[in-house]
Tab-separated table of C-alpha atoms in Angstrom:
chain	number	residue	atom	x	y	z
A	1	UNK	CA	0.000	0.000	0.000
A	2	UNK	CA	2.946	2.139	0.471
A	3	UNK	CA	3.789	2.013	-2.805
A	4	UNK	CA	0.451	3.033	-4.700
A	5	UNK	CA	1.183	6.777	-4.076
A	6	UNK	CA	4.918	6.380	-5.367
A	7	UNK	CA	3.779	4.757	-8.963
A	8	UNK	CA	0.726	7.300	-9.317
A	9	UNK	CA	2.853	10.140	-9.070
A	10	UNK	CA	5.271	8.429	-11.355
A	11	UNK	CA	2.470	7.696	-14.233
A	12	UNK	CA	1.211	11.376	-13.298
A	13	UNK	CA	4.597	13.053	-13.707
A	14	UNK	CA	4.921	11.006	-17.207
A	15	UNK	CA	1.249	11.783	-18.366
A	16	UNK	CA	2.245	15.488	-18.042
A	17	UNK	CA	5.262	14.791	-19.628
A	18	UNK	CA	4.135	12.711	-23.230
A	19	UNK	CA	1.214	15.905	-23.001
A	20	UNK	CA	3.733	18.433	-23.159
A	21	UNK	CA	5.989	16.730	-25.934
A	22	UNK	CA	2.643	16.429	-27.884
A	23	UNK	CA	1.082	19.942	-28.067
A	24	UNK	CA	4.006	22.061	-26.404
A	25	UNK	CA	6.959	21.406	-27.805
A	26	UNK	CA	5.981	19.675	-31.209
A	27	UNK	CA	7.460	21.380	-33.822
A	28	UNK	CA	4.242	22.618	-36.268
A	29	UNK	CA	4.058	20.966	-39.158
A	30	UNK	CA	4.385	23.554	-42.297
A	31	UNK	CA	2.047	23.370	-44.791
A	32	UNK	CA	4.066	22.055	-47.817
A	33	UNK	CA	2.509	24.007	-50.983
A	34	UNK	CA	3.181	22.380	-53.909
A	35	UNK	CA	3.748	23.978	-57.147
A	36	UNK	CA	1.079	23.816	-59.727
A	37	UNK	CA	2.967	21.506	-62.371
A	38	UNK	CA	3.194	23.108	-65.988
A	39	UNK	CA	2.035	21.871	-68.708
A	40	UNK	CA	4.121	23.065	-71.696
A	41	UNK	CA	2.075	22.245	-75.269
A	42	UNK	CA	3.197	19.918	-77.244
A	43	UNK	CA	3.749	22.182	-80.209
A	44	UNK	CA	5.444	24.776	-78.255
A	45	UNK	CA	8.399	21.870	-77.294
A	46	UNK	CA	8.492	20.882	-81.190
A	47	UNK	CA	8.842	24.008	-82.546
A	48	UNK	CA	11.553	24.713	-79.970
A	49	UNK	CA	13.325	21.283	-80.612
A	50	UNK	CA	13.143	21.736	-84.370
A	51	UNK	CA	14.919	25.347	-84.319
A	52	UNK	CA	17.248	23.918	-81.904
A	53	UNK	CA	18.140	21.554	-84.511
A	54	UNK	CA	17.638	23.770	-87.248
A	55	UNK	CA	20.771	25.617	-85.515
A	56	UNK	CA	23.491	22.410	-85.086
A	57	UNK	CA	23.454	22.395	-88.533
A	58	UNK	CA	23.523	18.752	-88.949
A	59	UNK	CA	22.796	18.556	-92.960
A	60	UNK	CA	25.512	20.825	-93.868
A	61	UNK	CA	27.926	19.509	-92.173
A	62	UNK	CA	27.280	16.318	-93.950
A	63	UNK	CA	25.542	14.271	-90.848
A	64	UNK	CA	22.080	13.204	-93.031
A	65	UNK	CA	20.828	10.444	-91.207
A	66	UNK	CA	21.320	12.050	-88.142
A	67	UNK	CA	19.359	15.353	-89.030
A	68	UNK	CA	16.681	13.068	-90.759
A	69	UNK	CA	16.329	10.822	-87.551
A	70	UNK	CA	16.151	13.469	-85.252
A	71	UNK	CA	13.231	15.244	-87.626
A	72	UNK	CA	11.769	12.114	-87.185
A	73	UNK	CA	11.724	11.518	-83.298
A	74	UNK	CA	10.912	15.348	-82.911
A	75	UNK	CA	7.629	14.870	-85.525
A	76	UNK	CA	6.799	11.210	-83.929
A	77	UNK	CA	7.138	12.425	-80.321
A	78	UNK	CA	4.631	15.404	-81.295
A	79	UNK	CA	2.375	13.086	-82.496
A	80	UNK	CA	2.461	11.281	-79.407
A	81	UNK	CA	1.497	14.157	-77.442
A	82	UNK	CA	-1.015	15.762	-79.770
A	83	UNK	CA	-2.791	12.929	-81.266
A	84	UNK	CA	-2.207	10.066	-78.302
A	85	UNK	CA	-0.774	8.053	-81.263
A	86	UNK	CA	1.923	5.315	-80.322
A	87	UNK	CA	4.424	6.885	-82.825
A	88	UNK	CA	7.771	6.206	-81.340
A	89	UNK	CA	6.951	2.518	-81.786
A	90	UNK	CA	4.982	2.132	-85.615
A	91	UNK	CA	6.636	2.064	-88.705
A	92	UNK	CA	5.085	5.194	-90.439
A	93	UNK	CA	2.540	3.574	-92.829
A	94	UNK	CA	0.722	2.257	-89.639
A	95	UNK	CA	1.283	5.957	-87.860
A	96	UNK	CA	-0.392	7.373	-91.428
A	97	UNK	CA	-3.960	4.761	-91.101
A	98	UNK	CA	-3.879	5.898	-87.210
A	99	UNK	CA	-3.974	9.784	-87.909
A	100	UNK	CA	-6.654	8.992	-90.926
A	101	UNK	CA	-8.906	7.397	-88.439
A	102	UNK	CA	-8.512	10.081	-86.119
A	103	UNK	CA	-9.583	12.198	-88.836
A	104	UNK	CA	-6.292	14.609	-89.446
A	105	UNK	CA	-6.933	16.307	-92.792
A	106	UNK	CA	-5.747	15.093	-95.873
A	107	UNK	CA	-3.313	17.841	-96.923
A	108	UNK	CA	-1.979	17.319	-93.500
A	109	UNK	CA	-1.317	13.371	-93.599
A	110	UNK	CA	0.525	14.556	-97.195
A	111	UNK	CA	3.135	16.633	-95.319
A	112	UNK	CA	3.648	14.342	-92.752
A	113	UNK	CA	4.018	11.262	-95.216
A	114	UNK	CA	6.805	13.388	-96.898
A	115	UNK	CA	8.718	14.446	-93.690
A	116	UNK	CA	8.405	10.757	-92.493
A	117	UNK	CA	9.631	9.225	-95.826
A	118	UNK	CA	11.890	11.116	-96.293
A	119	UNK	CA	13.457	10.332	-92.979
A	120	UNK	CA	13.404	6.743	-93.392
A	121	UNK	CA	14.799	6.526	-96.470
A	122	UNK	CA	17.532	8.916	-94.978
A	123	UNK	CA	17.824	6.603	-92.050
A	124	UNK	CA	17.253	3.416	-93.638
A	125	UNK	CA	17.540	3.024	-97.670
A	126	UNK	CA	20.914	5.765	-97.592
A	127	UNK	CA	19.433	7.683	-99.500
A	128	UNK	CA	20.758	11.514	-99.718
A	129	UNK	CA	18.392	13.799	-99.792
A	130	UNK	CA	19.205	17.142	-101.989
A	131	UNK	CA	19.897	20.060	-100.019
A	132	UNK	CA	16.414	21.500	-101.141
A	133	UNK	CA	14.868	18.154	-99.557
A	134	UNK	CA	16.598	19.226	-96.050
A	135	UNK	CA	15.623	22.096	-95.969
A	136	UNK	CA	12.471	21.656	-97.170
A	137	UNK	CA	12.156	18.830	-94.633
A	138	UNK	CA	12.514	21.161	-91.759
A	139	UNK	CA	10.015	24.081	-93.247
A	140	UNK	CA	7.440	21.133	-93.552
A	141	UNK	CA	7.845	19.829	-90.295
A	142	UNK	CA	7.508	24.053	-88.926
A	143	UNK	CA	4.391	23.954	-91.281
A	144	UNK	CA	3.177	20.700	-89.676
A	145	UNK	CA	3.346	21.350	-86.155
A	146	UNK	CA	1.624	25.000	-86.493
A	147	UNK	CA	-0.937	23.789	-88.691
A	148	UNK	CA	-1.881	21.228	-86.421
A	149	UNK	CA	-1.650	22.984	-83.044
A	150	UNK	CA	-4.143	22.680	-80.544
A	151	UNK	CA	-6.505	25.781	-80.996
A	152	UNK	CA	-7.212	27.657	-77.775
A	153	UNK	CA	-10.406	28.023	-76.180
A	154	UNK	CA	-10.674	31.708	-75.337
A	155	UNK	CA	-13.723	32.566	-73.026
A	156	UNK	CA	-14.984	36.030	-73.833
């Protein structure tokens, strides 16, 4: 019985203490406030990657296949993004039926068909393209991409 006092005051005196720790001396939280993520178009990062390439000068300096492939990924990764096409992985006849059934214009699926044949010939058959065919390859794919932007919804 003489001990009941000694191990009350004991859970007592460490009550007070886990109550103190908890809402005394807790360090307060900080709201962490995360940054909206943006959301860069898809034909705003083509356009940038083709003058980027536009600018290393690939052709001229004799490196075809490598300015043709890179036309390619640039025009195939937009596609991605714009039409939710897989067309990183399909050869370009099957990346041609996809944007038809998706209903891309005509005169558009023309442009692209010469941008992407051309590039795989480039890339594939050897072929060298004129320098009128680079550089037309490049003004085509500008063409492309702003022709078949995303229009924006403006709320007036």
């Amino acid at each position: 019985t003489d001990i009941w006092p000694f191990l009350l005051g004991i859970l007592l005196i460490i009550l007070i203490y886990l109550l103190l720790k908890k809402y005394v001396f807790a360090e307060k939280k900080q709201a962490i406030k995360a940054k909206p993520k943006v959301i860069i178009p898809s034909d705003i990062i083509a356009i940038k990657a083709l003058n980027e390439l536009e600018k290393k000068q690939l052709w001229q300096s004799g490196k075809l296949k490598q300015y043709h492939s890179e036309i390619s990924e640039i025009i195939r990764t937009y596609l991605e993004d714009r039409f939710r096409v897989l067309a990183l992985e399909l050869p370009t006849f099957d990346i041609l039926i996809s944007l038809t059934k998706k209903g891309l214009a005509k005169e558009y699926l023309q442009t692209l068909t010469t941008i992407l044949q051309r590039a795989d010939l480039a890339k594939y058959a050897k072929s060298k393209p004129t320098d009128l065919e680079n550089e037309q390859s490049m003004e085509l794919s500008l063409v492309f991409v702003n022709n078949t932007k995303k229009k924006e919804v403006q709320n007036d």
